[in-house]
Tab-separated table of C-alpha atoms and ligand atoms in Angstrom:
chain	number	residue	atom	x	y	z
A	244	MET	CA	220.174	166.010	-44.349
A	245	ILE	CA	218.317	167.259	-41.603
A	246	ASP	CA	216.656	164.692	-38.802
A	247	LEU	CA	213.964	166.063	-37.329
A	248	PHE	CA	213.068	164.159	-33.670
A	249	ALA	CA	215.876	162.238	-34.181
A	250	GLY	CA	216.055	159.677	-31.648
A	251	CYS	CA	218.964	157.353	-31.441
A	252	GLY	CA	218.912	157.864	-35.099
A	253	GLY	CA	217.354	154.786	-36.661
A	254	LEU	CA	216.786	156.331	-39.560
A	255	SER	CA	219.588	158.168	-40.181
A	256	GLU	CA	221.646	154.919	-40.163
A	257	GLY	CA	219.678	153.729	-43.468
A	258	PHE	CA	219.806	157.618	-44.869
A	259	ARG	CA	223.735	157.771	-43.994
A	260	SER	CA	224.886	155.926	-47.099
A	261	GLY	CA	223.629	158.444	-49.278
A	262	PHE	CA	223.312	161.731	-47.325
A	263	GLU	CA	225.501	163.590	-44.257
A	264	PRO	CA	223.553	164.893	-41.340
A	265	VAL	CA	223.977	168.790	-41.340
A	266	LEU	CA	221.321	169.053	-38.338
A	267	ALA	CA	219.831	166.266	-35.736
A	268	VAL	CA	217.320	167.618	-33.090
A	269	GLU	CA	216.193	165.626	-30.393
A	270	HIS	CA	215.353	166.242	-26.484
A	271	ASP	CA	215.797	163.081	-24.953
A	272	LEU	CA	219.341	163.378	-23.585
A	273	ALA	CA	220.420	160.116	-23.971
A	274	ALA	CA	218.897	159.614	-27.264
A	275	ALA	CA	220.597	162.532	-28.146
A	276	ALA	CA	224.075	160.975	-26.760
A	277	THR	CA	223.543	157.915	-28.659
A	278	TYR	CA	222.991	159.514	-31.649
A	279	ALA	CA	226.367	161.553	-31.237
A	280	ALA	CA	228.007	158.629	-30.426
A	281	ASN	CA	227.170	157.241	-33.713
A	282	PHE	CA	227.017	160.455	-36.103
A	283	GLY	CA	228.783	162.822	-34.385
A	284	ALA	CA	227.775	165.502	-31.724
A	285	GLY	CA	228.829	168.636	-34.195
A	286	HIS	CA	225.531	168.502	-35.967
A	287	VAL	CA	222.977	167.816	-32.677
A	288	HIS	CA	220.849	170.340	-31.016
A	289	TRP	CA	220.147	168.289	-28.162
A	290	GLY	CA	216.391	170.500	-26.891
A	291	ASP	CA	213.430	170.833	-27.787
A	292	ILE	CA	212.546	171.301	-31.551
A	293	ALA	CA	210.652	174.627	-30.963
A	294	GLY	CA	213.869	176.451	-29.635
A	295	VAL	CA	216.502	175.969	-32.722
A	296	GLY	CA	216.494	178.950	-34.295
A	297	GLU	CA	219.185	178.313	-36.967
A	298	ILE	CA	217.678	175.812	-39.799
A	299	PRO	CA	220.984	175.341	-42.057
A	300	GLU	CA	219.815	174.333	-46.045
A	301	ALA	CA	219.502	170.627	-46.515
A	302	ASP	CA	218.027	168.219	-49.654
A	303	VAL	CA	216.248	166.381	-47.268
A	304	ILE	CA	214.286	166.573	-44.165
A	305	ILE	CA	213.563	163.189	-42.294
A	306	GLY	CA	211.826	162.414	-39.484
A	307	GLY	CA	208.382	162.625	-37.705
A	308	PRO	CA	206.591	163.952	-35.093
A	309	PRO	CA	205.743	161.176	-32.446
A	310	CYS	CA	202.084	160.092	-31.956
A	311	GLN	CA	200.707	161.891	-28.946
A	312	GLY	CA	197.118	160.160	-29.670
A	313	PHE	CA	195.955	161.532	-33.320
A	314	SER	CA	193.223	163.043	-33.191
A	315	SER	CA	189.817	161.642	-35.187
A	316	LEU	CA	189.535	161.829	-39.046
A	317	GLY	CA	187.380	165.109	-39.751
A	318	SER	CA	188.313	167.319	-36.972
A	319	ARG	CA	190.326	169.560	-38.095
A	320	ASP	CA	190.816	172.179	-34.900
A	321	VAL	CA	194.177	173.528	-36.326
A	322	ASP	CA	194.926	175.261	-32.718
A	323	ASP	CA	194.473	171.298	-31.423
A	324	PRO	CA	198.270	171.477	-28.873
A	325	ARG	CA	198.923	168.081	-30.843
A	326	ASN	CA	199.614	170.052	-33.969
A	327	ALA	CA	202.081	171.991	-32.637
A	328	LEU	CA	204.991	169.093	-33.569
A	329	TRP	CA	203.443	169.195	-37.188
A	330	LYS	CA	203.923	172.800	-37.180
A	331	GLU	CA	207.579	173.120	-36.330
A	332	TYR	CA	208.224	169.886	-38.639
A	333	PHE	CA	206.858	172.664	-41.210
A	334	ARG	CA	208.667	175.382	-40.105
A	335	PHE	CA	211.493	173.524	-40.619
A	336	VAL	CA	210.226	172.815	-44.520
A	337	HIS	CA	209.947	176.228	-44.967
A	338	ARG	CA	213.171	177.278	-44.110
A	339	ALA	CA	215.689	174.742	-45.357
A	340	ARG	CA	213.393	174.146	-48.816
A	341	PRO	CA	214.389	170.616	-48.637
A	342	LYS	CA	213.983	168.871	-52.047
A	343	VAL	CA	212.221	166.027	-50.555
A	344	PHE	CA	210.810	165.135	-47.026
A	345	VAL	CA	210.292	161.917	-45.293
A	346	ILE	CA	207.869	161.230	-42.577
A	347	GLU	CA	207.641	158.026	-40.641
A	348	ASN	CA	204.810	157.268	-38.108
A	349	VAL	CA	202.662	154.621	-36.441
A	350	ASP	CA	200.096	152.999	-39.253
A	351	ARG	CA	197.093	155.008	-37.816
A	352	PHE	CA	198.381	158.517	-38.838
A	353	LEU	CA	197.253	157.710	-41.758
A	354	GLY	CA	193.677	157.938	-40.608
A	355	SER	CA	194.307	161.191	-38.703
A	356	ALA	CA	192.968	164.720	-38.496
A	357	GLU	CA	197.303	165.862	-38.604
A	358	PHE	CA	197.111	163.460	-41.856
A	359	GLY	CA	194.506	166.098	-43.180
A	360	LEU	CA	196.599	169.032	-42.175
A	361	LEU	CA	200.117	168.151	-43.358
A	362	ALA	CA	198.634	167.116	-46.858
A	363	ARG	CA	196.651	170.836	-47.082
A	364	GLU	CA	200.791	172.744	-45.904
A	365	ALA	CA	202.265	170.548	-47.697
A	366	ALA	CA	200.317	170.978	-51.244
A	367	ALA	CA	200.221	174.979	-50.156
A	368	SER	CA	204.237	174.634	-50.152
A	369	GLY	CA	204.543	173.381	-53.538
A	370	TYR	CA	205.095	169.449	-52.439
A	371	THR	CA	203.684	166.533	-54.053
A	372	LEU	CA	202.961	163.188	-51.192
A	373	THR	CA	203.024	159.796	-51.886
A	374	TRP	CA	202.222	157.456	-48.974
A	375	GLY	CA	201.276	154.204	-47.604
A	376	LEU	CA	202.551	151.271	-45.334
A	377	LEU	CA	205.632	149.713	-44.989
A	378	LEU	CA	205.854	146.247	-43.504
A	379	ALA	CA	209.425	146.113	-42.300
A	380	ALA	CA	209.727	141.941	-42.951
A	381	ASP	CA	209.105	142.965	-46.428
A	382	PHE	CA	212.108	144.798	-46.732
A	383	GLY	CA	214.280	142.115	-44.930
A	384	VAL	CA	213.603	142.697	-41.262
A	385	PRO	CA	213.055	139.903	-39.501
A	386	GLN	CA	210.717	141.813	-37.504
A	387	ARG	CA	205.942	142.027	-38.335
A	388	ARG	CA	206.470	146.016	-37.961
A	389	LYS	CA	204.345	148.121	-40.028
A	390	ARG	CA	204.306	151.873	-40.276
A	391	ALA	CA	203.195	154.940	-41.946
A	392	PHE	CA	205.328	156.263	-44.568
A	393	VAL	CA	204.580	159.954	-46.318
A	394	VAL	CA	207.487	161.176	-48.501
A	395	GLY	CA	207.009	164.796	-50.472
A	396	SER	CA	208.753	166.276	-52.993
A	397	ARG	CA	209.212	169.342	-54.713
A	398	VAL	CA	210.960	167.637	-57.678
A	399	GLY	CA	208.379	164.942	-58.726
A	400	ALA	CA	206.268	162.272	-56.846
A	401	VAL	CA	208.919	159.817	-55.088
A	402	ALA	CA	207.475	156.393	-55.467
A	403	LEU	CA	207.870	154.103	-51.896
A	404	PRO	CA	209.623	151.181	-52.605
A	405	GLY	CA	208.449	147.884	-53.141
A	406	PRO	CA	209.332	144.806	-51.238
A	407	THR	CA	212.791	143.155	-51.736
A	408	HIS	CA	211.712	140.062	-49.394
A	409	PRO	CA	207.471	139.541	-50.082
A	410	LYS	CA	205.355	137.238	-47.584
A	411	GLY	CA	207.650	133.498	-48.267
A	412	HIS	CA	210.919	135.043	-48.440
A	413	TRP	CA	210.411	137.073	-45.114
A	414	ASN	CA	213.590	136.287	-42.365
A	415	GLY	CA	213.143	134.685	-39.457
A	416	VAL	CA	214.190	135.454	-36.110
A	417	LYS	CA	216.960	132.637	-36.099
A	418	THR	CA	218.824	134.981	-39.310
A	419	ALA	CA	218.922	137.859	-36.558
A	420	ILE	CA	220.242	136.180	-33.299
A	421	ALA	CA	220.606	132.771	-33.125
A	422	ASP	CA	224.111	133.307	-32.856
A	423	LEU	CA	223.768	135.114	-29.722
A	424	PRO	CA	224.731	133.580	-26.639
A	425	GLU	CA	221.769	131.534	-24.827
A	426	VAL	CA	223.439	133.122	-21.178
A	427	PRO	CA	223.061	136.805	-20.658
A	428	VAL	CA	226.448	138.642	-20.099
A	429	SER	CA	225.032	140.466	-16.824
A	430	THR	CA	221.722	142.250	-15.423
A	431	THR	CA	223.559	145.581	-15.158
A	432	LEU	CA	225.228	147.726	-17.407
A	433	PRO	CA	228.863	148.323	-17.257
A	434	GLU	CA	229.190	151.383	-15.040
A	435	ARG	CA	230.727	153.758	-17.562
A	436	VAL	CA	229.792	157.304	-18.306
A	437	THR	CA	230.581	159.547	-21.206
A	438	GLU	CA	230.206	163.594	-21.458
A	439	VAL	CA	228.079	164.918	-23.709
A	440	PHE	CA	226.358	168.238	-24.245
A	441	GLY	CA	228.115	169.206	-21.107
A	442	ARG	CA	226.260	166.481	-19.092
A	443	ARG	CA	227.029	163.228	-17.730
A	444	VAL	CA	225.306	159.665	-19.436
A	445	PRO	CA	225.703	156.192	-19.070
A	446	GLY	CA	227.386	154.463	-21.968
A	447	CYS	CA	228.872	154.286	-24.314
A	448	PHE	CA	228.133	150.218	-24.779
A	449	ARG	CA	228.933	147.984	-27.095
A	450	ALA	CA	226.466	145.832	-28.479
A	451	ASP	CA	227.165	142.732	-26.726
A	452	GLU	CA	227.544	144.874	-23.425
A	453	LEU	CA	223.382	144.661	-24.174
A	454	HIS	CA	222.958	141.204	-24.018
A	455	LEU	CA	221.140	141.756	-20.614
A	456	GLY	CA	218.921	139.350	-18.272
A	457	ARG	CA	217.055	140.433	-15.645
A	458	ASN	CA	216.049	138.330	-12.109
A	459	PRO	CA	213.095	136.741	-12.703
A	460	THR	CA	210.908	135.209	-9.879
A	461	ALA	CA	210.361	131.317	-9.551
A	462	LEU	CA	206.790	131.938	-10.690
A	463	SER	CA	207.856	134.029	-13.873
A	464	LEU	CA	210.344	130.828	-14.721
A	465	ALA	CA	207.817	128.687	-14.249
A	466	ARG	CA	205.141	130.738	-16.804
A	467	TYR	CA	208.128	130.952	-19.654
A	468	ARG	CA	208.597	127.300	-19.392
A	469	ALA	CA	205.130	126.703	-19.852
A	470	VAL	CA	204.956	128.727	-23.249
A	471	PRO	CA	206.482	126.804	-26.447
A	472	PRO	CA	207.314	128.735	-29.279
A	473	GLY	CA	204.349	130.614	-31.253
A	474	GLY	CA	202.443	129.936	-27.905
A	475	GLY	CA	201.253	132.579	-25.085
A	476	ARG	CA	199.319	133.371	-22.129
A	477	PHE	CA	196.677	130.824	-23.355
A	478	ASP	CA	199.334	127.778	-22.823
A	479	LEU	CA	199.839	128.618	-19.314
A	480	PRO	CA	198.071	126.263	-16.747
A	481	ASP	CA	195.255	127.479	-14.468
A	482	GLU	CA	197.707	127.528	-11.090
A	483	LEU	CA	200.357	129.691	-13.390
A	484	LEU	CA	197.653	132.294	-14.369
A	485	PRO	CA	197.582	135.687	-12.740
A	486	ARG	CA	193.881	136.546	-11.963
A	487	CYS	CA	193.915	139.752	-14.530
A	488	TRP	CA	194.090	136.774	-17.227
A	489	ARG	CA	192.337	134.176	-15.847
A	490	GLU	CA	189.028	136.526	-15.613
A	491	LYS	CA	189.979	138.349	-18.832
A	492	LYS	CA	189.314	134.791	-21.893
A	493	THR	CA	190.094	136.514	-24.534
A	494	GLY	CA	191.987	139.397	-26.217
A	495	THR	CA	195.671	140.466	-25.195
A	496	THR	CA	196.511	137.473	-27.091
A	497	ASP	CA	200.499	138.415	-27.896
A	498	VAL	CA	201.329	138.807	-23.679
A	499	MET	CA	203.447	135.857	-22.266
A	500	GLY	CA	203.959	135.150	-26.425
A	501	ARG	CA	207.275	132.877	-27.460
A	502	MET	CA	208.623	134.118	-30.874
A	503	ARG	CA	209.028	131.091	-33.469
A	504	TRP	CA	212.599	130.715	-35.446
A	505	ASP	CA	211.323	130.599	-38.996
A	506	GLU	CA	209.058	133.756	-38.632
A	507	PRO	CA	209.394	137.442	-38.250
A	508	SER	CA	208.717	138.929	-34.345
A	509	LEU	CA	205.958	141.198	-34.114
A	510	THR	CA	206.730	145.228	-33.451
A	511	ILE	CA	209.361	145.406	-31.159
A	512	ARG	CA	208.331	148.166	-28.431
A	513	THR	CA	210.178	150.006	-25.813
A	514	GLU	CA	209.551	147.182	-23.352
A	515	PHE	CA	209.912	144.155	-25.012
A	516	TYR	CA	212.487	142.981	-22.040
A	517	LYS	CA	208.659	142.342	-20.316
A	518	PRO	CA	207.278	139.058	-21.397
A	519	GLU	CA	203.646	140.167	-19.683
A	520	LYS	CA	203.670	143.077	-22.823
A	521	GLY	CA	203.887	141.387	-25.591
A	522	ARG	CA	205.217	138.600	-27.714
A	523	TYR	CA	208.538	138.549	-26.754
A	524	LEU	CA	210.187	135.406	-24.649
A	525	HIS	CA	213.377	134.022	-26.921
A	526	PRO	CA	212.087	131.369	-29.405
A	527	GLU	CA	213.955	128.811	-27.578
A	528	HIS	CA	215.667	130.061	-23.590
A	529	HIS	CA	213.460	130.467	-21.361
A	530	ARG	CA	213.870	134.409	-20.808
A	531	PRO	CA	212.283	136.988	-22.785
A	532	ILE	CA	215.041	138.717	-25.506
A	533	THR	CA	218.060	140.822	-24.423
A	534	HIS	CA	218.531	144.401	-25.226
A	535	ARG	CA	221.308	143.421	-27.707
A	536	GLU	CA	218.841	140.641	-29.655
A	537	ALA	CA	216.175	143.684	-29.508
A	538	ALA	CA	218.863	145.956	-31.663
A	539	ARG	CA	219.077	143.033	-33.937
A	540	LEU	CA	216.022	142.126	-34.658
A	541	GLN	CA	215.367	145.922	-35.472
A	542	THR	CA	218.480	145.739	-38.047
A	543	PHE	CA	220.910	147.972	-35.909
A	544	PRO	CA	224.722	146.581	-36.645
A	545	ASP	CA	226.751	145.245	-34.262
A	546	ASP	CA	229.055	148.474	-33.960
A	547	PHE	CA	226.357	150.687	-32.966
A	548	ARG	CA	226.834	152.357	-29.479
A	549	TRP	CA	224.196	152.944	-27.082
A	550	CYS	CA	224.237	155.645	-24.474
A	551	GLY	CA	221.772	155.733	-21.214
A	552	THR	CA	220.241	153.588	-18.784
A	553	LYS	CA	219.148	150.039	-19.670
A	554	ILE	CA	215.319	151.523	-19.646
A	555	GLU	CA	216.201	154.271	-22.103
A	556	ILE	CA	217.959	152.020	-24.434
A	557	ALA	CA	215.461	150.371	-24.639
A	558	ARG	CA	212.992	153.185	-25.170
A	559	GLN	CA	215.803	154.283	-28.410
A	560	ILE	CA	215.148	150.359	-29.961
A	561	GLY	CA	211.932	150.524	-29.568
A	562	ASN	CA	210.895	153.416	-30.796
A	563	ALA	CA	213.596	153.130	-33.743
A	564	VAL	CA	213.011	152.999	-37.492
A	565	PRO	CA	214.515	149.855	-38.001
A	566	PRO	CA	217.204	150.778	-40.270
A	567	VAL	CA	217.125	148.302	-42.815
A	568	LEU	CA	213.867	149.864	-43.819
A	569	ALA	CA	215.146	153.333	-43.423
A	570	ARG	CA	217.924	152.024	-46.483
A	571	ALA	CA	215.091	150.735	-48.216
A	572	VAL	CA	213.233	154.197	-48.839
A	573	ALA	CA	216.407	156.055	-48.514
A	574	GLU	CA	217.138	154.396	-51.720
A	575	ARG	CA	214.064	155.445	-53.476
A	576	VAL	CA	214.957	158.983	-52.693
A	577	ALA	CA	218.668	158.868	-53.505
A	578	ASP	CA	217.483	157.291	-56.863
A	579	HIS	CA	214.889	160.189	-57.746
A	580	LEU	CA	217.694	162.750	-56.899
A	581	GLY	CA	220.259	161.385	-59.050
A	582	ASN	CA	222.624	160.681	-56.191
B	681	LIG	C1	209.707	157.858	-32.424
B	681	LIG	S1	211.506	158.770	-31.806
B	681	LIG	C2	212.266	158.483	-32.980
B	681	LIG	C3	212.737	157.865	-33.903
B	681	LIG	C4	213.727	158.156	-34.831
B	681	LIG	N1	213.296	158.639	-35.810
B	681	LIG	C5	214.337	156.400	-35.130
B	681	LIG	O1	214.518	156.082	-36.038
B	681	LIG	O2	215.306	156.001	-33.974
B	681	LIG	C6	211.103	160.213	-31.529
B	681	LIG	C7	211.352	160.880	-30.566
B	681	LIG	O3	211.260	162.429	-30.773
B	681	LIG	C8	211.658	162.646	-29.610
B	681	LIG	N2	210.750	163.814	-29.209
B	681	LIG	C9	209.394	164.069	-28.448
B	681	LIG	N3	209.246	165.626	-28.553
B	681	LIG	C10	210.310	166.281	-29.049
B	681	LIG	C11	210.698	167.699	-29.161
B	681	LIG	N4	209.539	168.777	-28.693
B	681	LIG	N5	211.680	168.187	-29.126
B	681	LIG	C12	212.660	167.486	-29.667
B	681	LIG	N6	212.593	165.344	-29.912
B	681	LIG	C13	211.050	165.157	-29.485
B	681	LIG	C14	211.457	161.527	-28.896
B	681	LIG	O4	212.745	162.165	-27.480
B	681	LIG	C15	211.588	160.748	-29.131
B	681	LIG	O5	212.990	160.362	-28.989
């Protein structure tokens, strides 16, 4: 397989049981280093996708261009610079001629002009598309993350997987993080660097080294203490409310939110360590979730290794496709190809 826009390799992790990576492309150094630490550096192209000249053959291409704000449906401007990455994706499809390609993206992708362009290009190249929204919780991931998946095939349509854990059988946050210590191990990563692609990068770090806390102010702590499980900013008494929230009586309901043990979390985004950005307070303890907990909620295995600064690793975690969701798609593809 070829993994484009590979990030730290969440998608690859899900596909690794059936497919061997022959090329991964990623331009962020820390993410490429994490990918290399887990899948080997030999097949990683660290750099802009446009700079990849040699494209190997592959049965499957996975990955999806990051959303840079999609154009609205109906606009068919093929020269929109936002389409450049889609054109790159298809450069790989044309050269590698995979039997199947898999694209993951944010849910609004399916209503965008880019999706229209992609569908046209896929049909012109002999690929049949199937697409839909998959909810990670429906596949055992303790997270309500909804993402668009598009599968193109030139060997017969590939159906998307159906839920293995439909609503009522969702895994709660408890299944992922209840065994982890209340008190984070540190507020900083160990001082360690690794050399990869001729550069020095912080890491690699083990999952347990990612159980990182912050240094909240007394005011932040008082706010955390005021929020019950499932609650959020509306539970804060007036004296603890920042002015912007006091004046904004509706909307942004998830900020300063606390998770519930028995329910999946909401989407783990790239700034999950900031409670003011979403429902990221631990179900019980008065702190946001740690990087380690976020990686668990994203279903990364504990032996996954991480490279980069705290902020860079958080971005890798939040940007990733949960491996358990990726595996459900990978199994469909593998079945279809008779692997
Ligand atoms: C949403 S993330 C991918 C997550 C990945 N599929 C996973 O499951 O872990 C998109 C990635 O595309 C990378 N990227 C964006 N533009 C790129 C480009 N022009 N060339 C190479 N990589 C790029 C970003 O650095 C980012 O890591």
